[in-house]
PDB file of C-alpha atoms in Angstrom:
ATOM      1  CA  UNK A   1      -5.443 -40.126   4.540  1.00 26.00           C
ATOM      2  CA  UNK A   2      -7.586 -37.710   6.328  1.00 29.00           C
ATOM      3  CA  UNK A   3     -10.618 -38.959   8.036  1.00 30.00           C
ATOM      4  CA  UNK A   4     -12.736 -36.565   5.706  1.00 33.00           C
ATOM      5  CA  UNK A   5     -10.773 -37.164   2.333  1.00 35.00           C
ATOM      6  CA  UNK A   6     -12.403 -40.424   1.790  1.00 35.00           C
ATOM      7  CA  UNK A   7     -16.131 -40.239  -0.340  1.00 38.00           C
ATOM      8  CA  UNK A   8     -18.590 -42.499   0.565  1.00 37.00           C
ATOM      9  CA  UNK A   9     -20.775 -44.266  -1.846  1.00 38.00           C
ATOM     10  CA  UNK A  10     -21.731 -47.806  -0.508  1.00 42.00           C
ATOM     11  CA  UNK A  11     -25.279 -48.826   0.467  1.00 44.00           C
ATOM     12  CA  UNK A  12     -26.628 -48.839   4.101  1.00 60.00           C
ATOM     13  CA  UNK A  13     -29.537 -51.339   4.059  1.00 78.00           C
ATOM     14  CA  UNK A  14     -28.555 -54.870   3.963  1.00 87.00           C
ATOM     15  CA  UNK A  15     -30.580 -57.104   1.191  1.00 92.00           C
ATOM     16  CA  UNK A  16     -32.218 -59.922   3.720  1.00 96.00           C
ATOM     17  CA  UNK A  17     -32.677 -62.914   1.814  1.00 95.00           C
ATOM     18  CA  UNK A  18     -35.739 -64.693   3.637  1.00 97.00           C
ATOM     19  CA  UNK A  19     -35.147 -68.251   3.766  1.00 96.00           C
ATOM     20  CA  UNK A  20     -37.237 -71.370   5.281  1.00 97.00           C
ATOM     21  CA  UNK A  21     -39.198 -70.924   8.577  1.00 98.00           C
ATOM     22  CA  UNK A  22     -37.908 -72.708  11.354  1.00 98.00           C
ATOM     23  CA  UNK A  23     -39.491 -75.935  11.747  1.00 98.00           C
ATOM     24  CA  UNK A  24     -41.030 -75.040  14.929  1.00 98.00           C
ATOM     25  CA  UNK A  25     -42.757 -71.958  13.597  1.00 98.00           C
ATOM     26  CA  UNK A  26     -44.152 -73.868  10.992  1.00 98.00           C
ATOM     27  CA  UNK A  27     -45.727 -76.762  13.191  1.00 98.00           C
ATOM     28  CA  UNK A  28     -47.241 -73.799  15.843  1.00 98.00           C
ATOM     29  CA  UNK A  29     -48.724 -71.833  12.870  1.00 98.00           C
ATOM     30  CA  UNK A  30     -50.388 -75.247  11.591  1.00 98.00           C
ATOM     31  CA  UNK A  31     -51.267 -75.976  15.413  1.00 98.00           C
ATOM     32  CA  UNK A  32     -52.910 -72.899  15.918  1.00 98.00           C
ATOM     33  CA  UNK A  33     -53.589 -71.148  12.761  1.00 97.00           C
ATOM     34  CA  UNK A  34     -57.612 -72.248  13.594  1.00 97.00           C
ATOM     35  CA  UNK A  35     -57.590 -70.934  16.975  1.00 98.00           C
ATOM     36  CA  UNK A  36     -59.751 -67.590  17.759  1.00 97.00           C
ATOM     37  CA  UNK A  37     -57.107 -66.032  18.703  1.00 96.00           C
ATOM     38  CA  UNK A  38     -54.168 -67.084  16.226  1.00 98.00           C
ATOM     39  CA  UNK A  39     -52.336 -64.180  16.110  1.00 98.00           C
ATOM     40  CA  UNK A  40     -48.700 -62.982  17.452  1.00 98.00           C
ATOM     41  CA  UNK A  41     -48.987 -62.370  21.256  1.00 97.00           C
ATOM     42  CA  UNK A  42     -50.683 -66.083  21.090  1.00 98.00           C
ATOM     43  CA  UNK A  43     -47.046 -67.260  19.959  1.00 98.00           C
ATOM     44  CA  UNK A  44     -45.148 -65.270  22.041  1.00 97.00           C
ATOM     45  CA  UNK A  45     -46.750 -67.825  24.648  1.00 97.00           C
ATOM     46  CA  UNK A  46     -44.660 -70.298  23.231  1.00 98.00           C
ATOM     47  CA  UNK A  47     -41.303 -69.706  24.913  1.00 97.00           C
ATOM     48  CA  UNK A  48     -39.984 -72.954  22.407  1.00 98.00           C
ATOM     49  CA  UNK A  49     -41.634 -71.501  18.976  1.00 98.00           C
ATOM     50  CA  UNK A  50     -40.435 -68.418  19.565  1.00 98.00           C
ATOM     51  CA  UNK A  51     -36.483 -69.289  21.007  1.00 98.00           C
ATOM     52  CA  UNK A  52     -36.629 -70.754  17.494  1.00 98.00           C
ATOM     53  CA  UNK A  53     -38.125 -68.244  15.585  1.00 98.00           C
ATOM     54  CA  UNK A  54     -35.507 -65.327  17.015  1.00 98.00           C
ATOM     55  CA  UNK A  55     -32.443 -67.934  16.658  1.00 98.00           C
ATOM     56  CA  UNK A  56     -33.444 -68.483  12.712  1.00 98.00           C
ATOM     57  CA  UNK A  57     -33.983 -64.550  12.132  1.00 98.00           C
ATOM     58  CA  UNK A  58     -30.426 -64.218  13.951  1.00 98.00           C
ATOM     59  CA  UNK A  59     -28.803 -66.649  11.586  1.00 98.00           C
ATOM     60  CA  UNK A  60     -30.288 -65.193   8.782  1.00 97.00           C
ATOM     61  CA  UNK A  61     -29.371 -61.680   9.203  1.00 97.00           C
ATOM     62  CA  UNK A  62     -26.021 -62.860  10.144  1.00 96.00           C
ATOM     63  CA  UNK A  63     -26.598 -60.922  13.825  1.00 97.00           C
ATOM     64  CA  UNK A  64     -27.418 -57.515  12.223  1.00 97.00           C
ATOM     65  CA  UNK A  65     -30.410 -55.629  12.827  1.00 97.00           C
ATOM     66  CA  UNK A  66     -32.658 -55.232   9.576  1.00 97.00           C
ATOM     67  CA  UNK A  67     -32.986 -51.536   9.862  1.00 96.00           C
ATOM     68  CA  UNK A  68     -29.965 -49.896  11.294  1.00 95.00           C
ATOM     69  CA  UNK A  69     -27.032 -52.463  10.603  1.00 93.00           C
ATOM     70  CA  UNK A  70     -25.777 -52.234  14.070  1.00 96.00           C
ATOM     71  CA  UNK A  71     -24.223 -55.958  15.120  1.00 96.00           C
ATOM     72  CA  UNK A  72     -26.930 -57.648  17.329  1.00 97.00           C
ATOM     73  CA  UNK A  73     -26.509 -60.604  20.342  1.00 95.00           C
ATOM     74  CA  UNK A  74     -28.548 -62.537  22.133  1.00 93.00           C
ATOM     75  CA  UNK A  75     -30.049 -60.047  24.763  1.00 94.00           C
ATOM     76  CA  UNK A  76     -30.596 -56.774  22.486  1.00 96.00           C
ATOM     77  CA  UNK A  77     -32.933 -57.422  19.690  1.00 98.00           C
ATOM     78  CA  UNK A  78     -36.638 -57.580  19.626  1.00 98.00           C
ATOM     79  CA  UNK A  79     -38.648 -59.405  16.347  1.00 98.00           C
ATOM     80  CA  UNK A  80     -40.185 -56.710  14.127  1.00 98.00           C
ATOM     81  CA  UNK A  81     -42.878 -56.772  11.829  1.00 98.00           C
ATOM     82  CA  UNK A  82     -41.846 -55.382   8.452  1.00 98.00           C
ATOM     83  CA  UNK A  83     -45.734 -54.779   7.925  1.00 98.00           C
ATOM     84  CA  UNK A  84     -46.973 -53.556  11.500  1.00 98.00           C
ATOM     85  CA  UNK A  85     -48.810 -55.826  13.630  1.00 97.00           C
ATOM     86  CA  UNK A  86     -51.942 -52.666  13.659  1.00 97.00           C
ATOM     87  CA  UNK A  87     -52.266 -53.906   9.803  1.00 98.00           C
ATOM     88  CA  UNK A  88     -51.456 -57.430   9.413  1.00 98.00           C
ATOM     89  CA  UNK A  89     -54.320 -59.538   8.336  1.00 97.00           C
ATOM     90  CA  UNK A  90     -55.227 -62.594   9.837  1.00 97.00           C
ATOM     91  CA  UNK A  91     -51.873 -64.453   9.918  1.00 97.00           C
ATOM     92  CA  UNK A  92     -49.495 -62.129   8.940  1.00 98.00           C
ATOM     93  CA  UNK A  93     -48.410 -61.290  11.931  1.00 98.00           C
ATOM     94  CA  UNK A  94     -47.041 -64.717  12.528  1.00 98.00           C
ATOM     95  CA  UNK A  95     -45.820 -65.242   8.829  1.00 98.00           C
ATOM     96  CA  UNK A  96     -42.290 -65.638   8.686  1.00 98.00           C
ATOM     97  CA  UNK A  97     -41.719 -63.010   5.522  1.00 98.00           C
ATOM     98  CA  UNK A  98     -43.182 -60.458   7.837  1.00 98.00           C
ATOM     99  CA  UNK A  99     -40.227 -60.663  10.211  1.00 98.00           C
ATOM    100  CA  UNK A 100     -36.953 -59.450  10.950  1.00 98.00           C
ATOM    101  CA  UNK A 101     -34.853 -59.299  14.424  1.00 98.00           C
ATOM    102  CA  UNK A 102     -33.887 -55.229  15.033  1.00 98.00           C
ATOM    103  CA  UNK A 103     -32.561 -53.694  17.704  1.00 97.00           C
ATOM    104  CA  UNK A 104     -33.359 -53.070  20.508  1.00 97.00           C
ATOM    105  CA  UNK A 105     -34.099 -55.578  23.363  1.00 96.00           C
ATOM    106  CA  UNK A 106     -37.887 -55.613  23.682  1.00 93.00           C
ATOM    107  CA  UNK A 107     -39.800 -53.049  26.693  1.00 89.00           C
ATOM    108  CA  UNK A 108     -36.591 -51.046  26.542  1.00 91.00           C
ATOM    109  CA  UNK A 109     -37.539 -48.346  29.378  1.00 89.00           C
ATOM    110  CA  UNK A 110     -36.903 -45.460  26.757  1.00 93.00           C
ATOM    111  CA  UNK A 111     -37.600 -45.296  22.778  1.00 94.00           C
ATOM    112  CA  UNK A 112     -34.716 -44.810  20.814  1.00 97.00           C
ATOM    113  CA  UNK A 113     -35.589 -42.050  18.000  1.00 97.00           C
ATOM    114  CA  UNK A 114     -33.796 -44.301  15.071  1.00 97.00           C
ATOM    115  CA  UNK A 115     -34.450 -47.699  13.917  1.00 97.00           C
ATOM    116  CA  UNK A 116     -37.651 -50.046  14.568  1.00 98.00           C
ATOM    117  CA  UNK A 117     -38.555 -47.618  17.696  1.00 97.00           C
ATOM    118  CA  UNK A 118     -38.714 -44.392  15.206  1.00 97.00           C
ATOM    119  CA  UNK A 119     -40.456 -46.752  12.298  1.00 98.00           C
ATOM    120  CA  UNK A 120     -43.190 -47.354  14.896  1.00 97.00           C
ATOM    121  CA  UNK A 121     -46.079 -48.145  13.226  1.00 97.00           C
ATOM    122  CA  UNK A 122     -45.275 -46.664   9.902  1.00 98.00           C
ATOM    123  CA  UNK A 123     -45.898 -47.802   7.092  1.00 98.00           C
ATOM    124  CA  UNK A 124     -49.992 -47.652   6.669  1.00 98.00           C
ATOM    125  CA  UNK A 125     -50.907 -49.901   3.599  1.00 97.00           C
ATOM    126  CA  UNK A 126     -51.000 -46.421   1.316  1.00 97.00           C
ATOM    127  CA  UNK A 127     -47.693 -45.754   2.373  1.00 98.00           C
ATOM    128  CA  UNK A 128     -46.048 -49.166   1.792  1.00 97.00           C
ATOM    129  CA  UNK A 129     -44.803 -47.730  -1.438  1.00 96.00           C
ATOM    130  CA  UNK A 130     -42.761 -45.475   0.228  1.00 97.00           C
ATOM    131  CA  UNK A 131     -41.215 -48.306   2.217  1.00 98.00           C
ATOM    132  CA  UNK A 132     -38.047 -49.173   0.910  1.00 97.00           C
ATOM    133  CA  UNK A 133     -37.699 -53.145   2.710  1.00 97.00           C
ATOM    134  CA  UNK A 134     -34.630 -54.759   3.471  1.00 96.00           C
ATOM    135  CA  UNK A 135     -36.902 -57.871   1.401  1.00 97.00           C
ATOM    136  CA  UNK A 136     -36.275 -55.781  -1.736  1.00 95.00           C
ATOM    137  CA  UNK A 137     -33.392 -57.280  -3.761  1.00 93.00           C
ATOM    138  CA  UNK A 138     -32.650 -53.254  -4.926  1.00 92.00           C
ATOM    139  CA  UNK A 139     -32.725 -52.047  -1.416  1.00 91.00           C
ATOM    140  CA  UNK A 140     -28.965 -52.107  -1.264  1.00 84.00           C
ATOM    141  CA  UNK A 141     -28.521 -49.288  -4.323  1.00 88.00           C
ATOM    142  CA  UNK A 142     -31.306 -47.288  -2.839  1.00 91.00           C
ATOM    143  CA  UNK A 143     -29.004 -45.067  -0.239  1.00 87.00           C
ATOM    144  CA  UNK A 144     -25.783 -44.161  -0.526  1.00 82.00           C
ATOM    145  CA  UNK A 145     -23.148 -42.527   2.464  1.00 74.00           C
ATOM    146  CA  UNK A 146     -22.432 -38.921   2.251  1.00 76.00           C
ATOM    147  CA  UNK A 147     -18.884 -37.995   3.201  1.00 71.00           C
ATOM    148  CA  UNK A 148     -20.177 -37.189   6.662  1.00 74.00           C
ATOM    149  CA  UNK A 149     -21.393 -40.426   7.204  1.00 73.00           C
ATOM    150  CA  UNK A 150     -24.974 -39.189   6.682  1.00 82.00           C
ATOM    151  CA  UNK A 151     -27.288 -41.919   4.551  1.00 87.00           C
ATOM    152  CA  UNK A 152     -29.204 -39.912   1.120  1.00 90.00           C
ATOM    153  CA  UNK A 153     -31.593 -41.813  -1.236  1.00 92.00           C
ATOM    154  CA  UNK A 154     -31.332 -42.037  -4.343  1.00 94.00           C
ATOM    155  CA  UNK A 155     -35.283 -41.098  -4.656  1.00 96.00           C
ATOM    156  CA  UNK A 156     -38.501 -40.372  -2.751  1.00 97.00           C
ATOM    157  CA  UNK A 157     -38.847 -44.299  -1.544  1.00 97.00           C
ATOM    158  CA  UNK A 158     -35.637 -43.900  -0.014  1.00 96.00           C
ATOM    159  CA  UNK A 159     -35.803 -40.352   1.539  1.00 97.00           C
ATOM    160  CA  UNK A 160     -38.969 -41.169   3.034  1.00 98.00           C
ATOM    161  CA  UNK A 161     -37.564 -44.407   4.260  1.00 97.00           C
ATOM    162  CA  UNK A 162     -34.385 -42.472   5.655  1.00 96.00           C
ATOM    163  CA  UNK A 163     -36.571 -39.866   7.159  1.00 97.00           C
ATOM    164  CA  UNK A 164     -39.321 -42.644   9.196  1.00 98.00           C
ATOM    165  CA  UNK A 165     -36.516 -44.679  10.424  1.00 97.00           C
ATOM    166  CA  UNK A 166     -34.458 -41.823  11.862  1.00 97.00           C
ATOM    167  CA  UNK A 167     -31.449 -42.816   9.727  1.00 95.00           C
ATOM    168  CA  UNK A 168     -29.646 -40.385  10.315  1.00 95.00           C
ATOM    169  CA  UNK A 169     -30.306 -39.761  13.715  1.00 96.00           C
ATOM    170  CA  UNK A 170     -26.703 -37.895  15.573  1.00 95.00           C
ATOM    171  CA  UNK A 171     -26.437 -40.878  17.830  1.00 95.00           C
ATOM    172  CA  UNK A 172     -26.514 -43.386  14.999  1.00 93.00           C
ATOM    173  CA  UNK A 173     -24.022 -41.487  12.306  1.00 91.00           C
ATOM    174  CA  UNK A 174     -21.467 -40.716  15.227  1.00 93.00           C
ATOM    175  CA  UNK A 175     -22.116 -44.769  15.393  1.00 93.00           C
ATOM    176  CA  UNK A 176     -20.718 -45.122  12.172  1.00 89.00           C
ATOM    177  CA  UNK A 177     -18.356 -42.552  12.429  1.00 88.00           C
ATOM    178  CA  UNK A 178     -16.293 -44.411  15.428  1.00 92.00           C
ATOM    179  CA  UNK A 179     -16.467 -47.901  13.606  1.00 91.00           C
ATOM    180  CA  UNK A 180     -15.195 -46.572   9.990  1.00 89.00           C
ATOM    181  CA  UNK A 181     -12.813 -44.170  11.690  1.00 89.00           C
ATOM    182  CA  UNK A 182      -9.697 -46.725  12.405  1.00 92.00           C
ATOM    183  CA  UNK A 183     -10.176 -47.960   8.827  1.00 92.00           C
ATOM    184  CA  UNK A 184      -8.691 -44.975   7.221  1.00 87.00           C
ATOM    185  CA  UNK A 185      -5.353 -45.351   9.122  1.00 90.00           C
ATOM    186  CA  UNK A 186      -4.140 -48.795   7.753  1.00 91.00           C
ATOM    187  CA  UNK A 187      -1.781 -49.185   5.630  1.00 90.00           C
ATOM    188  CA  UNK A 188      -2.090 -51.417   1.888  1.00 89.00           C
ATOM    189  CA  UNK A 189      -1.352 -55.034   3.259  1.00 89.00           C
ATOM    190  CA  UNK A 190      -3.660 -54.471   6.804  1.00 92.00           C
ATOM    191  CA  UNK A 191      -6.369 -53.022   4.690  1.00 92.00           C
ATOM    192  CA  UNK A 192      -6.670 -56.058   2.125  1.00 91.00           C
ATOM    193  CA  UNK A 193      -6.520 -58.227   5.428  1.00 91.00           C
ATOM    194  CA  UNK A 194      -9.398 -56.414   7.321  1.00 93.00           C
ATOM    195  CA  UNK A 195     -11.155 -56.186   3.815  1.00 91.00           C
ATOM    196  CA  UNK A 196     -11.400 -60.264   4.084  1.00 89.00           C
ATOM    197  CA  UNK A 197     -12.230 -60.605   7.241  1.00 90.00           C
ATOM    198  CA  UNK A 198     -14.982 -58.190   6.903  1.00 88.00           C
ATOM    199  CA  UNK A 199     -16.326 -59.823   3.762  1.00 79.00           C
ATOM    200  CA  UNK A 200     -16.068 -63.050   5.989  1.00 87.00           C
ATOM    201  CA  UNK A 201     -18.481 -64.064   8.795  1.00 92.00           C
ATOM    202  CA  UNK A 202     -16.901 -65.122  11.763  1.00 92.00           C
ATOM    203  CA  UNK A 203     -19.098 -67.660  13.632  1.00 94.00           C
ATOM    204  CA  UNK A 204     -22.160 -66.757  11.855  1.00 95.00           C
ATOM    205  CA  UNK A 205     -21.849 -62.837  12.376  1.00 96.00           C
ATOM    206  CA  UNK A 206     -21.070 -60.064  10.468  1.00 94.00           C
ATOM    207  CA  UNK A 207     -19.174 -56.643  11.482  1.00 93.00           C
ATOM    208  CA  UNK A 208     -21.368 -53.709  12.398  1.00 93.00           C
ATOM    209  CA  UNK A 209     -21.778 -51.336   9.214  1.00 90.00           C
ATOM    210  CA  UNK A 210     -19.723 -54.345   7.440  1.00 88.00           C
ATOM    211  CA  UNK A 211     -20.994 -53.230   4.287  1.00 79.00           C
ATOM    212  CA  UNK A 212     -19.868 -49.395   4.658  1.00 81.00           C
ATOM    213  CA  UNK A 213     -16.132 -50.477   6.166  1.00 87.00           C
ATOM    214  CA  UNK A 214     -16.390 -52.676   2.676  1.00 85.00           C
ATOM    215  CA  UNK A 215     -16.528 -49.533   0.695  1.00 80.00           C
ATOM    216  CA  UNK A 216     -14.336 -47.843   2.696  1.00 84.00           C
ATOM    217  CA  UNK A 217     -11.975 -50.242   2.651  1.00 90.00           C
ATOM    218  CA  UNK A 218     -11.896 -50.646  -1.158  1.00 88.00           C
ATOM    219  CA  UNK A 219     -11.782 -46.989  -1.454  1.00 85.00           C
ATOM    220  CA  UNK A 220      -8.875 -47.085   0.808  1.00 87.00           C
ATOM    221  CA  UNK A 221      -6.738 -49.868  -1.200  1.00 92.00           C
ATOM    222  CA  UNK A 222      -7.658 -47.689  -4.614  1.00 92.00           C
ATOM    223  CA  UNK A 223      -5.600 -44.758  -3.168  1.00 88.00           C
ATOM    224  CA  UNK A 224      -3.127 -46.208  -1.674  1.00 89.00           C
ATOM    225  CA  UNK A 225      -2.170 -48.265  -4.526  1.00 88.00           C
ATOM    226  CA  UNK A 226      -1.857 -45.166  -6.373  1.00 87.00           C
ATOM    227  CA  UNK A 227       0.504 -43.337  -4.248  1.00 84.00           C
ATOM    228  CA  UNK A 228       2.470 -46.729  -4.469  1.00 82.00           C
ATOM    229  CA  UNK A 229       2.209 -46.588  -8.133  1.00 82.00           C
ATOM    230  CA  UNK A 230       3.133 -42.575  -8.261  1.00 79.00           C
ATOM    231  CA  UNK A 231       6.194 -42.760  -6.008  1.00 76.00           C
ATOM    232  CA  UNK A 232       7.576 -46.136  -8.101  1.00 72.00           C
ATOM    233  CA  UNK A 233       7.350 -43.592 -11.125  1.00 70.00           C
ATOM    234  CA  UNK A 234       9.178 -41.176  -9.506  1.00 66.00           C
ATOM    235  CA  UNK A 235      11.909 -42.954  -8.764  1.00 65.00           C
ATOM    236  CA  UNK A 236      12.514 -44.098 -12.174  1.00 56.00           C
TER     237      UNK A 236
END
């Protein structure tokens, strides 16, 4: 198969399903949520609260940034505020709902133009609407690959979304070009094998794109079962 006879249909945000806040979190937040000053940069003080924090959004994200779906580590992610900080009311900017782990690393010298950089502080609380969240159980069928490995929404939520996160920014699609290239050149039996594995964590993590190389993958297996299919009908 050519690398442009594939179409691509799957879904570029990841649905983040929020769970507990780490302990620690919790006991800072009842520690301090009375203090003048409760508010985020007063736990970023706490080097302990927030080692936790960033270790439980890791976890839960299975190492993937929120935004972009590139594969995170320990060193090149920053904690984002879904709702920015310059609108959070008093205590949302520590609440764990509010936060995600993007990348990347925090006082990177130079802003990336995709991802949590581009988002900035967008959006206000009249735009929020036009946020589609990675919190929204529907985010996943709300953009879809082109064949070029461009990202379209499937309506104005999602465009605008697309557009304020620099989705398809030229660095970030050639990105996704060089990690779903290699999966259009396996054969039927290494294609169901890497279609596991991708569907599989491995120590926690996922793939980069893992949910694009799913649909390529499947897409993959599809065709080349039929060319199986086609040439055993031939023969007979």
């Amino acid at each position: 198969f050519r690398y442009h006879s594939i179409k691509f249909g799957e879904s570029r945000m990841r649905y983040i399903q929020k769970q507990h806040p780490p302990r620690l979190l919790t006991e800072w937040i009842q520690k301090n949520k009375h203090d003048i000053n409760f508010n985020y940069d007063l736990l970023r003080q706490d080097k302990t609260a927030i080692q936790s924090l960033s270790e439980a959004l890791l976890k839960e994200q299975y190492y993937l940034c929120a935004y972009t779906g590139l594969r995170l580590d320990n060193s090149t992610f920053h904690i984002e505020h879904l709702k920015p900080q310059e609108y959070c009311e008093r205590g949302e900017d520590v609440d764990y709902k509010n936060l995600v782990a993007c990348y990347p690393e925090p006082n990177r010298p130079s802003k990336l133009l995709y991802g949590a950089h581009k988002k900035d502080n967008w959006p206000s609380p009249e735009e929020e609407k036009d946020f589609v969240s990675p919190l929204n159980p529907v985010c996943e069928n709300k953009f879809q690959f082109t064949k070029k490995k461009k990202i379209k929404g499937v309506d104005n939520s999602a465009n605008t979304t697309i557009e304020k996160l620099g989705l398809n920014h030229s660095e970030l699609v050639d990105l996704r070009k060089s990690s779903l290239k290699p999966l259009l050149e396996l054969k039927r039996s290494k294609a169901s094998k890497r279609l596991s594995e991708i569907n599989t964590p491995s120590d926690g993590k996922l793939e980069d794109f893992c949910f694009a190389k799913k649909q390529v993958l499947e897409k993959q297996i599809i065709k080349l079962e039929a060319i199986i299919q086609s040439k055993g009908r031939k023969q007979t």
